[in-house]
Amino acid sequence: MMTGEEYKASLNDGRATYFEGRRVDDIMADKLMAESAEVIAKGYDLLYQPGADARSPLMDIPRSAEELKARLPLLSSVDIVANTTNQSIMTLMTAAGRIGGEHPEYAERIQAWVEDAQARDIRITECITDGKGDRSLSPGKQPDPDAYTRVVERRSDGVVIRGAKLHITGASLGHETMVIPTKAMKPGEEDYAIACAVPVNAPGVKIVNTSYAPRHEDDRVFPVSRQNHMPEGFVIFDDVFVPTERIFLNGEVKHAGQFAHSLGLWERLGGLTFMSNEADELVGFAQLIAEANGLEKVGHVREKISEMIIHATLIRASLEAAIANCTIGENGAAFPSELFTNAGKYQAATQYNLMCRHLHDISGGSVLTAPGISDLENNEVGPLIRKYMSASPNVDGETRIKLFHAIRDLTADAMGGWRYVTNIQAGGGLYAQRIVTRKHYDMENAKRMALHAAKMLPEGEAAE
Ligand SMILES: Cc1cc2nc3c(=O)[nH]c(=O)nc-3n(C[C@H](O)[C@H](O)[C@H](O)COP(=O)(O)OP(=O)(O)OC[C@H]3O[C@@H](n4cnc5c(N)ncnc54)[C@H](O)[C@@H]3O)c2cc1C
């Protein structure tokens, strides 16, 4: 396995990555990119075990509800790219199980690639979302045929791909990208039915980064995002050669959707896990700031926090239900329940604004205007700020200020905005979760129950 130091050295492999208009040849020499790499390096050190046979627990395949559940604290304790690595492995193994019957050659290549990824202890990012061009048109009908990633040349030893995958979390800081179709494809769209693994430093791969990292001169007022930010990559495949052994689907439109559906499940389970923790965290902030404001016993404040608690509890319950109701696939791997995973992720995302609204309502305007740490250090105004920012005899002014800084950073500044949009979009947007939830919901039983309640169920038929 790799240590954090070895991981950082591995980034120096000639990858073409860009940030704010310039090419970054040495990631560890770029302040913001290096900070994100340090976050991933910490994850490496946390998981490191010596020995040639050691394997990262990120890449173990859970085989029961217990193993699936045991995985969650591990995933919550590591960085987002460790999570995308885990989700990529699970996606490929899920897809291999689904298409392997008809295409054993793809399942074998996936297995071999996953074993190699385990042995090299690499980090993998998920390249799914295409540029997509005109959303009302399918890939084959776009005015620009490159709007969706496609094969532009088939050779005896592999294919050449062209296209762009957008919003790819941590793309510049992983070692390989898992490239899969963003959706199901139709006959005639064979060139778009391509799934493969592409090294980040493959010739023709270019990655443009964006980041919500704080840029302020004194950034101590960003207690969360200062410690943990990850760029998103705009990944361009500018005629990239992919050798045969790295191709997991090549033209079989019938199976193109399997990869995106497989990813959706693992990505949404990851989102649901993150949002379960996030919801409890927001409840905690609401209670702490209510106490710091001296209002924790006031009726309307308690009501709002109760509503937040109910939301947080139901989201966690859906996560528990997704795992308890897992199914075991043919290859022995455990898959969380599609129904509870999608319904939970949907609910967590749609109610996130309510959680933030209550928190901001309870907190007050100092979420945005609390003076900085450097102001507290100024001898002329520091003591006065502490005095006037104190609201409860039990909580000093400085503690209250730091709570405001954390709330702003998490919910009302660059990272807050990132979370707001990401909770909705990550894992494929709300619409996708509605479709999958409906598909897995037992509508026939619901209808039987309605007929039973109306005393309209034919004699001898029972509602479950
Ligand atoms: C911070 C962040 C990180 C992300 N990380 C990753 C990542 O690591 N890997 C990855 O692959 N993706 C990632 N995503 C992408 C995410 O999955 C997409 O943003 C999401 O799937 C929506 O796609 P889009 O952004 O192209 O929006 P659009 O698809 O344009 O959606 C916008 C709206 O239009 C609607 N819409 C779109 N097409 C149609 C249509 N044909 N008919 C009707 N309605 C339509 C959608 O339902 C939605 O309401 C990330 C996104 C964010 C914000």
Short mmCIF file of C-alpha atoms and ligand atoms in Angstrom, two decimals:
data_model
loop_
_atom_site.label_atom_id
_atom_site.label_comp_id
_atom_site.label_asym_id
_atom_site.label_seq_id
_atom_site.Cartn_x
_atom_site.Cartn_y
_atom_site.Cartn_z
CA MET A 1 0.00 0.00 0.00
CA MET A 2 1.06 3.64 -0.43
CA THR A 3 1.89 6.06 2.37
CA GLY A 4 0.81 9.70 2.18
CA GLU A 5 4.32 10.71 1.10
CA GLU A 6 4.38 8.09 -1.64
CA TYR A 7 0.97 9.26 -2.82
CA LYS A 8 2.18 12.87 -3.07
CA ALA A 9 5.26 11.78 -5.04
CA SER A 10 3.04 9.72 -7.38
CA LEU A 11 1.26 12.88 -8.55
CA ASN A 12 4.40 14.00 -10.31
CA ASP A 13 3.68 11.92 -13.42
CA GLY A 14 3.31 14.47 -16.20
CA ARG A 15 -0.46 14.89 -15.87
CA ALA A 16 -1.90 17.93 -17.69
CA THR A 17 -3.87 19.84 -15.08
CA TYR A 18 -4.89 23.50 -15.11
CA PHE A 19 -6.03 25.94 -12.44
CA GLU A 20 -7.22 29.50 -12.97
CA GLY A 21 -5.72 29.77 -16.40
CA ARG A 22 -2.30 28.23 -15.79
CA ARG A 23 -0.94 24.72 -16.17
CA VAL A 24 0.08 23.23 -12.84
CA ASP A 25 3.16 21.11 -13.50
CA ASP A 26 3.94 20.48 -9.84
CA ILE A 27 0.78 19.94 -7.80
CA MET A 28 2.60 20.04 -4.45
CA ALA A 29 4.01 23.47 -5.34
CA ASP A 30 0.54 24.97 -5.88
CA LYS A 31 -0.90 26.17 -2.55
CA LEU A 32 -4.55 25.18 -3.01
CA MET A 33 -3.98 22.03 -5.04
CA ALA A 34 -1.34 20.91 -2.53
CA GLU A 35 -3.76 21.44 0.37
CA SER A 36 -6.27 19.12 -1.30
CA ALA A 37 -3.54 16.57 -2.01
CA GLU A 38 -2.58 16.71 1.69
CA VAL A 39 -6.18 15.79 2.59
CA ILE A 40 -5.91 12.68 0.39
CA ALA A 41 -2.41 11.90 1.73
CA LYS A 42 -3.84 11.91 5.27
CA GLY A 43 -6.38 9.30 4.13
CA TYR A 44 -3.53 7.17 2.79
CA ASP A 45 -1.67 7.37 6.10
CA LEU A 46 -4.83 6.53 8.03
CA LEU A 47 -5.38 3.34 6.02
CA TYR A 48 -1.76 2.33 5.50
CA GLN A 49 -0.66 -1.20 6.41
CA PRO A 50 2.83 -2.47 5.61
CA GLY A 51 3.54 -5.65 3.65
CA ALA A 52 3.39 -6.63 -0.02
CA ASP A 53 0.04 -8.40 0.44
CA ALA A 54 -1.67 -5.56 2.34
CA ARG A 55 -4.83 -4.28 0.64
CA SER A 56 -6.78 -1.09 1.29
CA PRO A 57 -10.07 -1.71 3.12
CA LEU A 58 -11.53 0.83 0.67
CA MET A 59 -11.45 -1.86 -1.97
CA ASP A 60 -12.95 -4.77 -0.01
CA ILE A 61 -16.29 -5.97 -1.35
CA PRO A 62 -18.91 -6.12 1.46
CA ARG A 63 -20.77 -9.45 1.49
CA SER A 64 -23.48 -8.90 4.10
CA ALA A 65 -25.55 -6.14 5.70
CA GLU A 66 -23.12 -6.21 8.65
CA GLU A 67 -20.09 -5.70 6.37
CA LEU A 68 -21.91 -2.97 4.47
CA LYS A 69 -22.74 -1.21 7.72
CA ALA A 70 -19.23 -1.64 9.11
CA ARG A 71 -17.91 0.15 6.02
CA LEU A 72 -19.78 3.40 6.72
CA PRO A 73 -17.70 4.80 9.63
CA LEU A 74 -14.57 4.08 7.61
CA LEU A 75 -15.90 5.97 4.59
CA SER A 76 -17.05 8.86 6.80
CA SER A 77 -13.57 9.18 8.30
CA VAL A 78 -11.69 9.45 5.01
CA ASP A 79 -11.59 12.02 2.21
CA ILE A 80 -13.95 12.34 -0.72
CA VAL A 81 -11.51 10.81 -3.22
CA ALA A 82 -11.13 7.74 -1.03
CA ASN A 83 -14.93 7.60 -1.27
CA THR A 84 -14.99 7.94 -5.07
CA THR A 85 -12.38 5.16 -5.20
CA ASN A 86 -14.63 2.89 -3.17
CA GLN A 87 -17.70 3.83 -5.23
CA SER A 88 -15.84 3.23 -8.51
CA ILE A 89 -14.76 -0.25 -7.46
CA MET A 90 -18.28 -1.08 -6.29
CA THR A 91 -19.77 0.33 -9.52
CA LEU A 92 -17.54 -1.78 -11.73
CA MET A 93 -18.09 -4.92 -9.68
CA THR A 94 -21.86 -4.31 -9.76
CA ALA A 95 -21.83 -3.75 -13.52
CA ALA A 96 -19.59 -6.80 -14.06
CA GLY A 97 -22.16 -8.95 -12.24
CA ARG A 98 -24.97 -7.56 -14.41
CA ILE A 99 -23.33 -7.84 -17.85
CA GLY A 100 -20.94 -10.75 -17.15
CA GLY A 101 -23.43 -13.43 -18.23
CA GLU A 102 -23.59 -12.05 -21.75
CA HIS A 103 -20.10 -10.56 -21.91
CA PRO A 104 -17.70 -12.57 -19.76
CA GLU A 105 -14.75 -10.81 -21.45
CA TYR A 106 -15.78 -7.46 -19.92
CA ALA A 107 -16.36 -8.99 -16.49
CA GLU A 108 -12.89 -10.60 -16.65
CA ARG A 109 -11.23 -7.32 -17.64
CA ILE A 110 -13.01 -5.49 -14.83
CA GLN A 111 -11.89 -8.12 -12.34
CA ALA A 112 -8.28 -7.92 -13.56
CA TRP A 113 -8.27 -4.13 -13.50
CA VAL A 114 -9.80 -3.99 -10.00
CA GLU A 115 -7.15 -6.44 -8.73
CA ASP A 116 -4.43 -4.29 -10.27
CA ALA A 117 -5.96 -1.13 -8.73
CA GLN A 118 -5.98 -2.88 -5.35
CA ALA A 119 -2.36 -3.94 -5.71
CA ARG A 120 -1.27 -0.43 -6.71
CA ASP A 121 -3.48 1.17 -4.02
CA ILE A 122 -4.52 3.91 -6.41
CA ARG A 123 -7.23 6.57 -6.12
CA ILE A 124 -9.98 6.50 -8.75
CA THR A 125 -12.36 9.29 -9.74
CA GLU A 126 -15.74 8.93 -11.42
CA CYS A 127 -16.02 10.33 -14.95
CA ILE A 128 -19.70 10.01 -15.81
CA THR A 129 -21.36 13.39 -16.40
CA ASP A 130 -20.81 14.48 -20.01
CA GLY A 131 -20.97 18.02 -21.37
CA LYS A 132 -24.33 16.85 -22.82
CA GLY A 133 -24.90 19.78 -25.20
CA ASP A 134 -28.58 20.43 -25.93
CA ARG A 135 -30.39 18.57 -23.15
CA SER A 136 -33.47 18.00 -25.30
CA LEU A 137 -31.48 15.91 -27.79
CA SER A 138 -30.05 12.41 -27.41
CA PRO A 139 -26.29 11.84 -27.89
CA GLY A 140 -26.67 10.69 -31.48
CA LYS A 141 -28.74 13.77 -32.46
CA GLN A 142 -26.45 16.50 -31.04
CA PRO A 143 -25.19 19.13 -33.51
CA ASP A 144 -21.72 18.53 -32.02
CA PRO A 145 -21.16 14.75 -31.96
CA ASP A 146 -18.60 15.19 -29.14
CA ALA A 147 -21.21 16.49 -26.67
CA TYR A 148 -21.14 12.99 -25.14
CA THR A 149 -17.87 11.07 -24.81
CA ARG A 150 -17.50 8.70 -27.73
CA VAL A 151 -15.20 6.37 -29.61
CA VAL A 152 -13.73 8.17 -32.63
CA GLU A 153 -11.48 5.35 -33.78
CA ARG A 154 -11.41 1.58 -33.28
CA ARG A 155 -8.03 -0.10 -33.62
CA SER A 156 -6.96 -3.73 -33.29
CA ASP A 157 -5.38 -2.97 -29.89
CA GLY A 158 -7.90 -0.51 -28.46
CA VAL A 159 -10.00 2.61 -29.08
CA VAL A 160 -9.52 6.37 -29.23
CA ILE A 161 -12.05 8.39 -27.21
CA ARG A 162 -13.07 12.05 -27.42
CA GLY A 163 -15.34 14.13 -25.18
CA ALA A 164 -15.51 15.97 -21.87
CA LYS A 165 -16.70 14.85 -18.44
CA LEU A 166 -17.74 17.73 -16.18
CA HIS A 167 -17.71 18.39 -12.42
CA ILE A 168 -15.45 15.42 -11.67
CA THR A 169 -14.59 15.52 -7.97
CA GLY A 170 -10.86 15.29 -7.31
CA ALA A 171 -10.07 14.31 -10.92
CA SER A 172 -6.64 15.95 -10.91
CA LEU A 173 -5.66 14.27 -7.67
CA GLY A 174 -6.54 10.67 -8.46
CA HIS A 175 -4.48 8.22 -10.50
CA GLU A 176 -7.15 6.87 -12.81
CA THR A 177 -10.55 7.93 -14.09
CA MET A 178 -13.37 5.43 -14.38
CA VAL A 179 -15.10 6.53 -17.61
CA ILE A 180 -18.66 5.26 -18.08
CA PRO A 181 -21.69 6.39 -20.13
CA THR A 182 -23.79 9.00 -18.36
CA LYS A 183 -27.03 7.28 -19.37
CA ALA A 184 -28.61 4.49 -21.38
CA MET A 185 -27.89 4.58 -25.12
CA LYS A 186 -30.07 3.63 -28.10
CA PRO A 187 -29.30 1.61 -31.25
CA GLY A 188 -27.30 3.91 -33.49
CA GLU A 189 -25.41 5.32 -30.48
CA GLU A 190 -22.84 2.49 -30.32
CA ASP A 191 -19.90 4.91 -30.28
CA TYR A 192 -21.26 6.44 -27.06
CA ALA A 193 -21.55 3.09 -25.29
CA ILE A 194 -18.00 3.17 -23.98
CA ALA A 195 -16.77 2.31 -20.49
CA CYS A 196 -13.09 2.16 -19.66
CA ALA A 197 -10.33 3.12 -17.24
CA VAL A 198 -8.02 5.97 -18.24
CA PRO A 199 -4.90 7.04 -16.33
CA VAL A 200 -4.93 10.73 -15.43
CA ASN A 201 -1.58 11.18 -17.17
CA ALA A 202 -2.59 9.46 -20.43
CA PRO A 203 -1.67 11.58 -23.47
CA GLY A 204 -4.65 13.75 -24.46
CA VAL A 205 -6.23 13.98 -20.97
CA LYS A 206 -6.52 17.60 -19.85
CA ILE A 207 -8.15 18.63 -16.56
CA VAL A 208 -9.34 22.13 -15.69
CA ASN A 209 -9.94 22.63 -11.94
CA THR A 210 -12.34 24.78 -9.95
CA SER A 211 -12.27 25.12 -6.18
CA TYR A 212 -14.29 26.58 -3.31
CA ALA A 213 -11.16 26.79 -1.17
CA PRO A 214 -10.88 30.03 0.85
CA ARG A 215 -8.60 32.63 -0.79
CA HIS A 216 -8.61 35.24 1.97
CA GLU A 217 -5.43 36.67 3.38
CA ASP A 218 -6.43 35.72 6.92
CA ASP A 219 -8.41 32.54 6.43
CA ARG A 220 -8.77 31.48 10.06
CA VAL A 221 -12.46 32.31 9.82
CA PHE A 222 -12.92 29.27 7.52
CA PRO A 223 -12.47 26.53 10.11
CA VAL A 224 -13.97 23.78 7.94
CA SER A 225 -13.11 24.56 4.32
CA ARG A 226 -9.59 25.63 5.25
CA GLN A 227 -8.88 22.08 6.41
CA ASN A 228 -10.73 20.17 3.75
CA HIS A 229 -11.44 21.24 0.19
CA MET A 230 -11.32 19.30 -3.03
CA PRO A 231 -11.30 20.69 -6.58
CA GLU A 232 -13.73 19.55 -9.25
CA GLY A 233 -12.20 18.73 -12.63
CA PHE A 234 -13.46 19.53 -16.12
CA VAL A 235 -11.92 16.48 -17.75
CA ILE A 236 -11.24 16.67 -21.48
CA PHE A 237 -10.45 13.54 -23.47
CA ASP A 238 -8.76 15.03 -26.47
CA ASP A 239 -8.40 11.87 -28.59
CA VAL A 240 -7.12 9.55 -25.90
CA PHE A 241 -6.00 6.01 -26.76
CA VAL A 242 -7.39 3.28 -24.48
CA PRO A 243 -5.86 -0.22 -24.81
CA THR A 244 -8.20 -3.21 -25.06
CA GLU A 245 -7.50 -4.56 -21.55
CA ARG A 246 -8.87 -1.30 -20.09
CA ILE A 247 -12.15 -1.35 -22.06
CA PHE A 248 -15.19 -2.56 -20.10
CA LEU A 249 -17.89 -1.83 -22.71
CA ASN A 250 -17.43 -1.03 -26.37
CA GLY A 251 -20.53 -0.48 -28.44
CA GLU A 252 -23.13 -2.67 -26.71
CA VAL A 253 -25.84 -0.01 -26.28
CA LYS A 254 -28.06 -2.45 -24.43
CA HIS A 255 -25.68 -2.40 -21.45
CA ALA A 256 -24.68 1.28 -21.45
CA GLY A 257 -27.24 2.15 -18.77
CA GLN A 258 -26.00 -0.59 -16.41
CA PHE A 259 -22.89 1.36 -15.51
CA ALA A 260 -24.70 4.62 -14.71
CA HIS A 261 -27.37 2.75 -12.74
CA SER A 262 -24.71 0.85 -10.79
CA LEU A 263 -22.87 4.04 -10.01
CA GLY A 264 -26.09 5.82 -9.04
CA LEU A 265 -26.70 3.30 -6.27
CA TRP A 266 -23.24 3.62 -4.70
CA GLU A 267 -22.98 7.36 -5.25
CA ARG A 268 -26.36 7.91 -3.57
CA LEU A 269 -25.52 5.61 -0.68
CA GLY A 270 -22.38 7.74 -0.21
CA GLY A 271 -24.49 10.91 -0.42
CA LEU A 272 -27.03 9.57 2.04
CA THR A 273 -24.28 8.60 4.49
CA PHE A 274 -22.68 12.04 4.20
CA MET A 275 -26.02 13.83 4.58
CA SER A 276 -27.00 11.72 7.62
CA ASN A 277 -23.89 12.96 9.39
CA GLU A 278 -24.35 16.47 8.03
CA ALA A 279 -27.95 16.62 9.32
CA ASP A 280 -26.88 15.69 12.86
CA GLU A 281 -24.08 18.23 12.62
CA LEU A 282 -26.57 20.98 11.65
CA VAL A 283 -28.80 20.03 14.60
CA GLY A 284 -25.73 20.32 16.84
CA PHE A 285 -24.89 23.78 15.49
CA ALA A 286 -28.50 24.92 15.91
CA GLN A 287 -28.52 23.84 19.55
CA LEU A 288 -25.06 25.31 20.29
CA ILE A 289 -25.87 28.68 18.76
CA ALA A 290 -29.28 28.76 20.49
CA GLU A 291 -27.46 28.22 23.80
CA ALA A 292 -24.84 30.85 22.91
CA ASN A 293 -27.65 33.29 22.09
CA GLY A 294 -29.40 32.47 25.40
CA LEU A 295 -32.51 31.25 23.58
CA GLU A 296 -32.39 27.47 23.93
CA LYS A 297 -35.54 27.38 26.11
CA VAL A 298 -37.65 29.64 23.90
CA GLY A 299 -40.63 27.90 22.26
CA HIS A 300 -40.15 28.76 18.58
CA VAL A 301 -36.44 27.96 18.73
CA ARG A 302 -37.11 24.56 20.33
CA GLU A 303 -39.79 23.85 17.70
CA LYS A 304 -37.39 24.53 14.86
CA ILE A 305 -34.69 22.38 16.40
CA SER A 306 -37.25 19.59 16.97
CA GLU A 307 -38.14 19.73 13.29
CA MET A 308 -34.44 19.49 12.42
CA ILE A 309 -34.05 16.51 14.75
CA ILE A 310 -36.97 14.71 13.09
CA HIS A 311 -35.45 15.26 9.66
CA ALA A 312 -31.99 14.08 10.79
CA THR A 313 -33.50 11.00 12.44
CA LEU A 314 -35.55 10.01 9.40
CA ILE A 315 -32.58 10.42 7.07
CA ARG A 316 -30.50 8.19 9.30
CA ALA A 317 -33.39 5.71 9.47
CA SER A 318 -33.49 5.50 5.68
CA LEU A 319 -29.74 4.84 5.64
CA GLU A 320 -30.20 2.06 8.20
CA ALA A 321 -33.11 0.65 6.17
CA ALA A 322 -31.06 0.78 2.94
CA ILE A 323 -28.45 -1.41 4.56
CA ALA A 324 -30.72 -3.72 6.54
CA ASN A 325 -32.69 -4.42 3.33
CA CYS A 326 -29.63 -5.06 1.18
CA THR A 327 -29.64 -7.85 -1.39
CA ILE A 328 -26.82 -10.27 -2.11
CA GLY A 329 -25.86 -10.45 -5.79
CA GLU A 330 -24.79 -13.52 -7.73
CA ASN A 331 -21.12 -12.79 -7.05
CA GLY A 332 -21.81 -12.64 -3.30
CA ALA A 333 -21.54 -8.85 -2.98
CA ALA A 334 -24.11 -6.95 -0.85
CA PHE A 335 -26.09 -4.15 -2.54
CA PRO A 336 -28.01 -1.57 -0.50
CA SER A 337 -31.74 -1.31 -1.15
CA GLU A 338 -32.38 0.91 -4.19
CA LEU A 339 -35.73 2.01 -2.73
CA PHE A 340 -34.46 3.25 0.64
CA THR A 341 -31.18 4.61 -0.75
CA ASN A 342 -32.89 6.73 -3.40
CA ALA A 343 -35.84 7.84 -1.28
CA GLY A 344 -33.48 8.78 1.58
CA LYS A 345 -31.03 10.66 -0.62
CA TYR A 346 -33.92 12.52 -2.29
CA GLN A 347 -35.45 13.52 1.03
CA ALA A 348 -32.10 14.56 2.50
CA ALA A 349 -31.40 16.77 -0.52
CA THR A 350 -34.83 18.37 -0.80
CA GLN A 351 -35.03 19.20 2.92
CA TYR A 352 -31.46 20.50 3.18
CA ASN A 353 -32.65 24.06 2.54
CA LEU A 354 -35.13 23.74 5.42
CA MET A 355 -32.30 22.63 7.72
CA CYS A 356 -30.21 25.64 6.67
CA ARG A 357 -33.19 27.98 6.92
CA HIS A 358 -33.88 26.97 10.51
CA LEU A 359 -30.20 27.19 11.41
CA HIS A 360 -29.84 30.67 9.89
CA ASP A 361 -33.12 31.81 11.44
CA ILE A 362 -32.06 30.67 14.92
CA SER A 363 -28.50 32.01 14.54
CA GLY A 364 -29.06 35.63 13.51
CA GLY A 365 -27.13 37.97 11.20
CA SER A 366 -23.75 37.40 12.83
CA VAL A 367 -23.56 34.24 10.70
CA LEU A 368 -22.40 36.68 8.05
CA THR A 369 -20.92 39.57 10.03
CA ALA A 370 -19.12 38.15 13.07
CA PRO A 371 -15.68 39.84 13.25
CA GLY A 372 -12.59 37.77 12.43
CA ILE A 373 -9.95 36.15 14.63
CA SER A 374 -7.47 38.91 13.74
CA ASP A 375 -9.98 41.49 15.06
CA LEU A 376 -10.09 39.59 18.35
CA GLU A 377 -6.29 39.83 18.48
CA ASN A 378 -6.34 43.62 18.10
CA ASN A 379 -5.77 45.15 21.54
CA GLU A 380 -7.93 48.19 20.84
CA VAL A 381 -11.08 46.45 19.61
CA GLY A 382 -10.60 42.78 20.62
CA PRO A 383 -11.85 43.14 24.24
CA LEU A 384 -14.79 45.27 23.05
CA ILE A 385 -15.76 42.70 20.42
CA ARG A 386 -15.67 39.93 23.05
CA LYS A 387 -17.84 42.06 25.35
CA TYR A 388 -20.48 42.88 22.74
CA MET A 389 -20.50 39.46 21.14
CA SER A 390 -21.26 37.80 24.45
CA ALA A 391 -24.98 36.93 24.70
CA SER A 392 -25.32 34.25 27.37
CA PRO A 393 -23.60 34.07 30.77
CA ASN A 394 -22.64 30.47 29.95
CA VAL A 395 -20.92 31.06 26.59
CA ASP A 396 -18.15 33.64 26.10
CA GLY A 397 -18.10 36.04 23.15
CA GLU A 398 -15.16 34.37 21.42
CA THR A 399 -16.82 30.93 21.46
CA ARG A 400 -19.98 32.43 20.02
CA ILE A 401 -17.97 34.14 17.26
CA LYS A 402 -16.26 30.87 16.35
CA LEU A 403 -19.62 29.13 16.10
CA PHE A 404 -20.78 31.82 13.68
CA HIS A 405 -17.63 31.35 11.60
CA ALA A 406 -18.21 27.61 11.35
CA ILE A 407 -21.90 28.04 10.46
CA ARG A 408 -21.04 30.57 7.73
CA ASP A 409 -18.26 28.43 6.35
CA LEU A 410 -20.44 25.30 6.25
CA THR A 411 -23.70 26.79 5.04
CA ALA A 412 -23.43 30.40 3.85
CA ASP A 413 -20.11 30.96 2.07
CA ALA A 414 -18.21 29.37 -0.83
CA MET A 415 -18.23 25.88 0.68
CA GLY A 416 -21.80 26.39 1.89
CA GLY A 417 -22.90 27.19 -1.66
CA TRP A 418 -20.97 24.19 -2.94
CA ARG A 419 -22.77 21.93 -0.45
CA TYR A 420 -26.14 23.46 -1.27
CA VAL A 421 -25.86 22.65 -4.98
CA THR A 422 -23.90 19.42 -4.55
CA ASN A 423 -26.48 17.87 -2.22
CA ILE A 424 -29.04 18.32 -4.99
CA GLN A 425 -26.94 17.43 -8.04
CA ALA A 426 -24.48 14.80 -6.86
CA GLY A 427 -25.54 11.28 -7.71
CA GLY A 428 -27.54 12.43 -10.71
CA GLY A 429 -30.02 15.13 -9.64
CA LEU A 430 -33.39 14.87 -7.95
CA TYR A 431 -35.27 13.69 -11.03
CA ALA A 432 -33.11 10.56 -11.25
CA GLN A 433 -33.82 9.70 -7.62
CA ARG A 434 -37.56 10.11 -8.15
CA ILE A 435 -37.47 7.74 -11.14
CA VAL A 436 -35.49 5.04 -9.32
CA THR A 437 -37.58 5.32 -6.15
CA ARG A 438 -40.78 4.91 -8.13
CA LYS A 439 -39.35 1.97 -10.08
CA HIS A 440 -38.55 0.05 -6.89
CA TYR A 441 -41.64 1.00 -4.92
CA ASP A 442 -44.26 -1.76 -4.59
CA MET A 443 -47.11 0.08 -6.29
CA GLU A 444 -49.23 -3.05 -6.72
CA ASN A 445 -49.22 -3.59 -2.98
CA ALA A 446 -50.10 0.07 -2.40
CA LYS A 447 -53.07 -0.31 -4.74
CA ARG A 448 -54.16 -3.52 -2.99
CA MET A 449 -53.97 -1.75 0.35
CA ALA A 450 -56.10 1.11 -0.97
CA LEU A 451 -58.68 -1.34 -2.33
CA HIS A 452 -58.63 -3.19 0.98
CA ALA A 453 -59.24 0.05 2.88
CA ALA A 454 -62.11 0.87 0.52
CA LYS A 455 -63.54 -2.65 1.01
CA MET A 456 -63.16 -3.12 -2.75
CA LEU A 457 -60.64 -5.98 -2.70
CA PRO A 458 -62.08 -9.07 -4.45
CA GLU A 459 -62.99 -11.90 -2.13
CA GLY A 460 -59.95 -14.06 -1.20
CA GLU A 461 -57.32 -11.42 -2.03
CA ALA A 462 -55.42 -9.90 0.86
CA ALA A 463 -53.31 -6.77 1.18
CA GLU A 464 -49.74 -7.63 2.34
C1 LIG B 1 -19.88 19.66 -6.82
C2 LIG B 1 -20.31 18.58 -7.75
C3 LIG B 1 -19.58 17.40 -7.83
C4 LIG B 1 -19.89 16.43 -8.77
N1 LIG B 1 -19.10 15.32 -8.87
C5 LIG B 1 -19.26 14.49 -9.94
C6 LIG B 1 -18.33 13.44 -10.19
O1 LIG B 1 -17.38 13.21 -9.41
N2 LIG B 1 -18.51 12.68 -11.30
C7 LIG B 1 -19.53 12.90 -12.16
O2 LIG B 1 -19.62 12.20 -13.16
N3 LIG B 1 -20.43 13.88 -11.95
C8 LIG B 1 -20.31 14.68 -10.86
N4 LIG B 1 -21.23 15.68 -10.64
C9 LIG B 1 -22.26 15.92 -11.64
C10 LIG B 1 -23.68 15.65 -11.23
O3 LIG B 1 -23.95 14.27 -11.24
C11 LIG B 1 -24.53 16.43 -12.25
O4 LIG B 1 -24.38 17.79 -11.92
C12 LIG B 1 -25.97 16.00 -12.29
O5 LIG B 1 -26.07 14.70 -12.80
C13 LIG B 1 -26.78 16.94 -13.18
O6 LIG B 1 -26.21 17.06 -14.46
P1 LIG B 1 -25.90 18.50 -15.04
O7 LIG B 1 -25.09 19.26 -14.07
O8 LIG B 1 -25.36 18.33 -16.41
O9 LIG B 1 -27.28 19.23 -15.10
P2 LIG B 1 -28.44 19.01 -16.17
O10 LIG B 1 -28.45 17.60 -16.64
O11 LIG B 1 -28.35 20.08 -17.20
O12 LIG B 1 -29.72 19.19 -15.28
C14 LIG B 1 -30.32 20.44 -14.99
C15 LIG B 1 -31.82 20.25 -14.90
O13 LIG B 1 -32.33 19.90 -16.17
C16 LIG B 1 -33.10 18.71 -16.09
N5 LIG B 1 -32.88 17.96 -17.34
C17 LIG B 1 -31.69 17.65 -17.93
N6 LIG B 1 -31.91 16.96 -19.08
C18 LIG B 1 -33.25 16.85 -19.23
C19 LIG B 1 -34.09 16.27 -20.22
N7 LIG B 1 -33.60 15.67 -21.28
N8 LIG B 1 -35.41 16.33 -20.02
C20 LIG B 1 -35.94 16.93 -18.93
N9 LIG B 1 -35.20 17.52 -17.96
C21 LIG B 1 -33.87 17.49 -18.11
C22 LIG B 1 -32.54 17.97 -14.87
O14 LIG B 1 -33.48 17.05 -14.33
C23 LIG B 1 -32.24 19.13 -13.95
O15 LIG B 1 -33.42 19.51 -13.27
C24 LIG B 1 -20.99 16.62 -9.64
C25 LIG B 1 -21.78 17.77 -9.52
C26 LIG B 1 -21.45 18.74 -8.59
C27 LIG B 1 -22.30 19.98 -8.51
#
